[in-house]
Amino acid sequence: MEPAAGLRLDFNHKLTIKEFPYIIRWREDRCKRCGQCTAVCPQGAIRPAVKYMRVIESGGDTPKPRPVRRIIHVIEQVNDIEHYCTGCAICALVCPNNAIEPEYNPQNKFLFYKNRGGEGYKRGGRRNDPGVSTLDRLKFTRISMLTDPALDAGRHEFRVRSYIGRILPPEELPLKVENGRLVVDKSSGKFIPPVREIFPIMIGSMSIGALSPTMWEGLAMGVAYLNEVEGIPVVMCSGEGGFPPRLLKSRYVKYFILQIASGYFGWDSIIHTLPYMTEDPAAIEIKYGQGAKPGDGGLLMAPKVIKLIAEIRGVPQFVDLPSPPTHQTKYSIEESVMKMIQSMSMAFGFRVPVYPKISGTRTAKAVLNNLARNPYAAALCIDGEDGGTGAAYNVSLDKMGHPIASNIRECYLDLVKQGKQNELPLIAAGGIGKKGNLAANAAALIMLGASAVAVGKYIMQATADCLGDEYNRCNICNTGKCPRGITTQDPKLYRRLDPDKVAERLVEVFKAADVELRKIFAPMGRSTELPIGMSDGLSIDDKAMAERLEISYAC
Amino acid sequence: MCRLAAITSSKYFSPMENILALETMKEGHDGSGLGLTLKDLGGEFKDLKEYPILSGICSKKGRETLDAYMDEMGFKLLYRWRPKIKPVKGIVARDFYFASVYDYPEEWKDKPFEEKEQLLMNIRLTLRKMGEADESIFVFSFYPDVITLKEVGDPLEIAEFFGLDKDILKAKIIFAQGRQNTNYQIYLYACHPFFLQGYCTMTNGENTAFVPIREFLMSRGFPGYMGYNSDSEVFCHILHYCMRQLKFPLTYYKDIITPLKWEEIEQRPDREALSLLKMSLRSLCIDGPNMVIGFIPDGTCFMVQDAKKLRPGVVGGVPGKYALMSELCGLDKVIPERDESKDIYPMKYDMVIVSPGAKEVKVWNQLQA
């Protein structure tokens, strides 16, 4: 028999709330029905509803409880998979009476249903691996005490600085002795590559476009303050997305690394502004890969391409902006390394270090060896599998890529074999500070061989109170609906974020990291130079890992 | 912490002077060994200055292997010094201690000294490798006019054991280290002073930057940069690398191991070169705690401190005889007649340089250079 019109008898294709990753716990008795939670929910996962229910009430001169049937107002979770609750808990944040909060549902079957329409599930944010990473398992075990008395992190002089840029090996320095002094032999005509001194923790590439104007402004302000007031030379990578021309012409551009990726977004305006730039940028980063989605391109979703972004990038408004997985004019490592690095160096008068960024992969050594032979290559940035992203396929985020620890170690030891460990700096990225241990993770990577580390996620989490975590909480950076206002171009959302607060927190984060790095280096007896490759300082509680990383085993 | 006693003089003197100086500095457990390097030799070696001397220790089997190898390489034995061993309780005597003077093989006689140096080093390294597994051969140096002696035990007892008090072994520069090895197993090759192609150092500290420095030196492709049974052998090799390989003047050794801050570099007339050195040689920077005493081929001796001056060191003496000691009591023992007010305690920026023949001493300051 056919069902009656408008009446649906088949419920088989509907999901129960139990299938969802988060279940909204709403307390009717506490809720005053102000509607703030439903107004702020970025996903539309909760909605006000009315129900006809039997309720107990008592009243009158001689109150006596009695059941009545009445229409009541409730907050209910929708069971439409497109409006699943991401657990961001922004509802709990705005509720005046603590009447609502999402609760993680470990039995969820979310991934079974999130590919409707034949499209794989995409999300922003971080890899969902709540396990303890290798970086967090590394311990600093070479502690100075008696044989080599410990240094005092608060009293002794420390130099927590690194270099970005190719450093000439001592044998190739154009030096000669004159009257017992070394002088630079100008007649040699030897090219001395540009080098910048930086704080060993840099802010990784997050583009204007991916980040909201308030977030980007906050970071930029914080970086300028760190450099000019605190004297900590922190640099920040722009990401692919261009740069506001006013900032390009300003003296602050020296604190930024301009990124060129395969979409070439914003490069027109950068090239056009070149003649008017008063300072050189800190470096140029050529992005070939990203740790969160190795071998995959970038994508700025249409809703984020508002007028400002369209102008900076030189594209129409509200269109998807995909960057291909590779620079389409380049077909081999040799060609990429040669042409791209050479042409970028030339564009900036050979005064700016130019280096590529690749995803952590077993082929990293092949890239490294090509760079090692190129006198214009300034560094190599390797982004491990724990790297974050604004938008990527779930499968890329969760299942693709190489952990950074063994990748960087292998590359460093390869350079050691060639005697180029100080010549070509390695920048490590991907998962640093994943559990909050920013300084410890950075120090561990430095001791494994990195000259510097790049951090993105930690910075967002710490400076803008990002809601996401490693249990797939929030992770909707790709939708343009970031509830905090970090990765959105919607003014209603990004106005929630105060750029001054972001800047203030950024300064606090770096000052604290600086102190913590000293607290690690001092007991290990290192102060005047970064302990790059000081592998005798590290241990791990796993024999196989210790063997792989060529460090000691301690349990 | 090791005890160091270096003496440089215009006249020949006995290593007993150094050893008695070490004795005054003695404290705690101090019997991990004695290392002696003698340069500009007198006595029986006075007339053999142009011939290379191989110093070391062998077992009976090792001696046969060594002699056969030297014969095969075409080296002719001219003279062999052997200490008159006096059994001393606590020192396990090995079979054969020696300092053998050889004449170069015919085909090498007319070659430039740089090439001869290379040959001598390669032979020493080969012998070392031949005897390393079964500890049948230890060779410490193979170079003209230089002898190195090492043994495990208390320095004064070792001196008695070797009969140094009676022997006529003399030199114009003698470095002695009383070893206090607390961290690793006692091993002869780990004993200071370390010598490589005319460059020699000893130190009284620990080197926290050992691994990156070792990796950097070993990656330079120079076969002599090996061994590293002690974290201080690298100091000698940095000196060799700085002066012989890179051809830098001696004072740049200080600039390499303890680079100045950028604002300090700005004050130096050679700031451009220093900036390049600071970046290019950052792997060789030491964080201490170390005081390093060394000599170079022309007989110049020096003392430097790490950037925080965390270990003691003093230099003093009279023209014609200067001592570089880790402690003042050692200096008092060796040169009591000096003007004490002129004693030099080098601070973090200083390099004390005693000219060849112990003619004069000067303090080179890294800031004001």
PDB file of N, CA, C and O in Angstrom, chain A residues 510-536:
ATOM      1  N   PHE A 510      56.029  33.352  22.443  1.00  0.00           N
ATOM      2  CA  PHE A 510      57.437  33.305  22.032  1.00  0.00           C
ATOM      3  C   PHE A 510      58.385  33.618  23.192  1.00  0.00           C
ATOM      4  O   PHE A 510      59.460  33.029  23.288  1.00  0.00           O
ATOM      5  N   LYS A 511      57.961  34.519  24.044  1.00  0.00           N
ATOM      6  CA  LYS A 511      58.824  34.807  25.198  1.00  0.00           C
ATOM      7  C   LYS A 511      58.920  33.576  26.101  1.00  0.00           C
ATOM      8  O   LYS A 511      59.995  33.234  26.599  1.00  0.00           O
ATOM      9  N   ALA A 512      57.790  32.900  26.261  1.00  0.00           N
ATOM     10  CA  ALA A 512      57.790  31.696  27.095  1.00  0.00           C
ATOM     11  C   ALA A 512      58.626  30.599  26.439  1.00  0.00           C
ATOM     12  O   ALA A 512      59.398  29.902  27.109  1.00  0.00           O
ATOM     13  N   ALA A 513      58.491  30.462  25.125  1.00  0.00           N
ATOM     14  CA  ALA A 513      59.263  29.432  24.409  1.00  0.00           C
ATOM     15  C   ALA A 513      60.758  29.710  24.538  1.00  0.00           C
ATOM     16  O   ALA A 513      61.567  28.792  24.707  1.00  0.00           O
ATOM     17  N   ASP A 514      61.112  30.981  24.480  1.00  0.00           N
ATOM     18  CA  ASP A 514      62.517  31.379  24.606  1.00  0.00           C
ATOM     19  C   ASP A 514      63.064  30.942  25.978  1.00  0.00           C
ATOM     20  O   ASP A 514      64.137  30.350  26.079  1.00  0.00           O
ATOM     21  N   VAL A 515      62.273  31.191  27.013  1.00  0.00           N
ATOM     22  CA  VAL A 515      62.694  30.801  28.370  1.00  0.00           C
ATOM     23  C   VAL A 515      62.796  29.279  28.460  1.00  0.00           C
ATOM     24  O   VAL A 515      63.768  28.720  28.983  1.00  0.00           O
ATOM     25  N   GLU A 516      61.801  28.594  27.908  1.00  0.00           N
ATOM     26  CA  GLU A 516      61.805  27.124  28.000  1.00  0.00           C
ATOM     27  C   GLU A 516      62.967  26.509  27.237  1.00  0.00           C
ATOM     28  O   GLU A 516      63.560  25.528  27.683  1.00  0.00           O
ATOM     29  N   LEU A 517      63.286  27.080  26.085  1.00  0.00           N
ATOM     30  CA  LEU A 517      64.435  26.559  25.330  1.00  0.00           C
ATOM     31  C   LEU A 517      65.708  26.692  26.160  1.00  0.00           C
ATOM     32  O   LEU A 517      66.539  25.791  26.213  1.00  0.00           O
ATOM     33  N   ARG A 518      65.855  27.837  26.824  1.00  0.00           N
ATOM     34  CA  ARG A 518      67.032  28.010  27.690  1.00  0.00           C
ATOM     35  C   ARG A 518      67.037  26.987  28.821  1.00  0.00           C
ATOM     36  O   ARG A 518      68.073  26.481  29.219  1.00  0.00           O
ATOM     37  N   LYS A 519      65.828  26.702  29.328  1.00  0.00           N
ATOM     38  CA  LYS A 519      65.721  25.744  30.428  1.00  0.00           C
ATOM     39  C   LYS A 519      66.064  24.329  29.970  1.00  0.00           C
ATOM     40  O   LYS A 519      66.362  23.457  30.788  1.00  0.00           O
ATOM     41  N   ILE A 520      65.979  24.090  28.688  1.00  0.00           N
ATOM     42  CA  ILE A 520      66.399  22.784  28.159  1.00  0.00           C
ATOM     43  C   ILE A 520      67.890  22.815  27.854  1.00  0.00           C
ATOM     44  O   ILE A 520      68.635  21.909  28.212  1.00  0.00           O
ATOM     45  N   PHE A 521      68.337  23.882  27.193  1.00  0.00           N
ATOM     46  CA  PHE A 521      69.740  23.927  26.754  1.00  0.00           C
ATOM     47  C   PHE A 521      70.710  24.087  27.933  1.00  0.00           C
ATOM     48  O   PHE A 521      71.799  23.510  27.911  1.00  0.00           O
ATOM     49  N   ALA A 522      70.316  24.855  28.936  1.00  0.00           N
ATOM     50  CA  ALA A 522      71.238  25.124  30.047  1.00  0.00           C
ATOM     51  C   ALA A 522      71.672  23.843  30.768  1.00  0.00           C
ATOM     52  O   ALA A 522      72.860  23.598  30.924  1.00  0.00           O
ATOM     53  N   PRO A 523      70.741  22.995  31.174  1.00  0.00           N
ATOM     54  CA  PRO A 523      71.187  21.772  31.856  1.00  0.00           C
ATOM     55  C   PRO A 523      71.994  20.846  30.948  1.00  0.00           C
ATOM     56  O   PRO A 523      72.663  19.947  31.429  1.00  0.00           O
ATOM     57  N   MET A 524      71.898  21.056  29.656  1.00  0.00           N
ATOM     58  CA  MET A 524      72.684  20.227  28.742  1.00  0.00           C
ATOM     59  C   MET A 524      74.015  20.890  28.425  1.00  0.00           C
ATOM     60  O   MET A 524      74.780  20.407  27.599  1.00  0.00           O
ATOM     61  N   GLY A 525      74.271  22.020  29.065  1.00  0.00           N
ATOM     62  CA  GLY A 525      75.566  22.671  28.923  1.00  0.00           C
ATOM     63  C   GLY A 525      75.739  23.406  27.607  1.00  0.00           C
ATOM     64  O   GLY A 525      76.858  23.636  27.171  1.00  0.00           O
ATOM     65  N   ARG A 526      74.655  23.795  26.975  1.00  0.00           N
ATOM     66  CA  ARG A 526      74.780  24.515  25.710  1.00  0.00           C
ATOM     67  C   ARG A 526      74.193  25.915  25.841  1.00  0.00           C
ATOM     68  O   ARG A 526      73.110  26.082  26.392  1.00  0.00           O
ATOM     69  N   SER A 527      74.922  26.885  25.334  1.00  0.00           N
ATOM     70  CA  SER A 527      74.431  28.248  25.500  1.00  0.00           C
ATOM     71  C   SER A 527      74.756  29.159  24.341  1.00  0.00           C
ATOM     72  O   SER A 527      73.927  29.941  23.919  1.00  0.00           O
ATOM     73  N   THR A 528      75.952  29.055  23.800  1.00  0.00           N
ATOM     74  CA  THR A 528      76.346  30.059  22.811  1.00  0.00           C
ATOM     75  C   THR A 528      75.926  29.717  21.385  1.00  0.00           C
ATOM     76  O   THR A 528      75.847  30.585  20.544  1.00  0.00           O
ATOM     77  N   GLU A 529      75.691  28.478  21.116  1.00  0.00           N
ATOM     78  CA  GLU A 529      75.184  28.099  19.794  1.00  0.00           C
ATOM     79  C   GLU A 529      74.046  27.101  19.970  1.00  0.00           C
ATOM     80  O   GLU A 529      73.999  26.364  20.946  1.00  0.00           O
ATOM     81  N   LEU A 530      73.179  27.071  18.989  1.00  0.00           N
ATOM     82  CA  LEU A 530      72.070  26.130  19.015  1.00  0.00           C
ATOM     83  C   LEU A 530      72.633  24.700  18.940  1.00  0.00           C
ATOM     84  O   LEU A 530      73.512  24.439  18.125  1.00  0.00           O
ATOM     85  N   PRO A 531      72.145  23.783  19.782  1.00  0.00           N
ATOM     86  CA  PRO A 531      72.728  22.431  19.760  1.00  0.00           C
ATOM     87  C   PRO A 531      72.234  21.593  18.575  1.00  0.00           C
ATOM     88  O   PRO A 531      71.660  20.520  18.749  1.00  0.00           O
ATOM     89  N   ILE A 532      72.483  22.083  17.378  1.00  0.00           N
ATOM     90  CA  ILE A 532      72.008  21.361  16.190  1.00  0.00           C
ATOM     91  C   ILE A 532      72.776  20.046  16.067  1.00  0.00           C
ATOM     92  O   ILE A 532      74.001  20.035  16.050  1.00  0.00           O
ATOM     93  N   GLY A 533      72.049  18.959  15.991  1.00  0.00           N
ATOM     94  CA  GLY A 533      72.682  17.649  15.832  1.00  0.00           C
ATOM     95  C   GLY A 533      73.301  17.112  17.111  1.00  0.00           C
ATOM     96  O   GLY A 533      74.053  16.143  17.060  1.00  0.00           O
ATOM     97  N   MET A 534      72.992  17.711  18.261  1.00  0.00           N
ATOM     98  CA  MET A 534      73.562  17.211  19.513  1.00  0.00           C
ATOM     99  C   MET A 534      72.769  15.977  19.947  1.00  0.00           C
ATOM    100  O   MET A 534      72.036  15.977  20.932  1.00  0.00           O
ATOM    101  N   SER A 535      72.941  14.908  19.172  1.00  0.00           N
ATOM    102  CA  SER A 535      72.085  13.736  19.350  1.00  0.00           C
ATOM    103  C   SER A 535      72.411  12.968  20.621  1.00  0.00           C
ATOM    104  O   SER A 535      71.615  12.146  21.063  1.00  0.00           O
ATOM    105  N   ASP A 536      73.594  13.221  21.205  1.00  0.00           N
ATOM    106  CA  ASP A 536      73.900  12.519  22.455  1.00  0.00           C
ATOM    107  C   ASP A 536      73.050  13.051  23.608  1.00  0.00           C
ATOM    108  O   ASP A 536      73.039  12.467  24.685  1.00  0.00           O
TER     109      ASP A 536
END
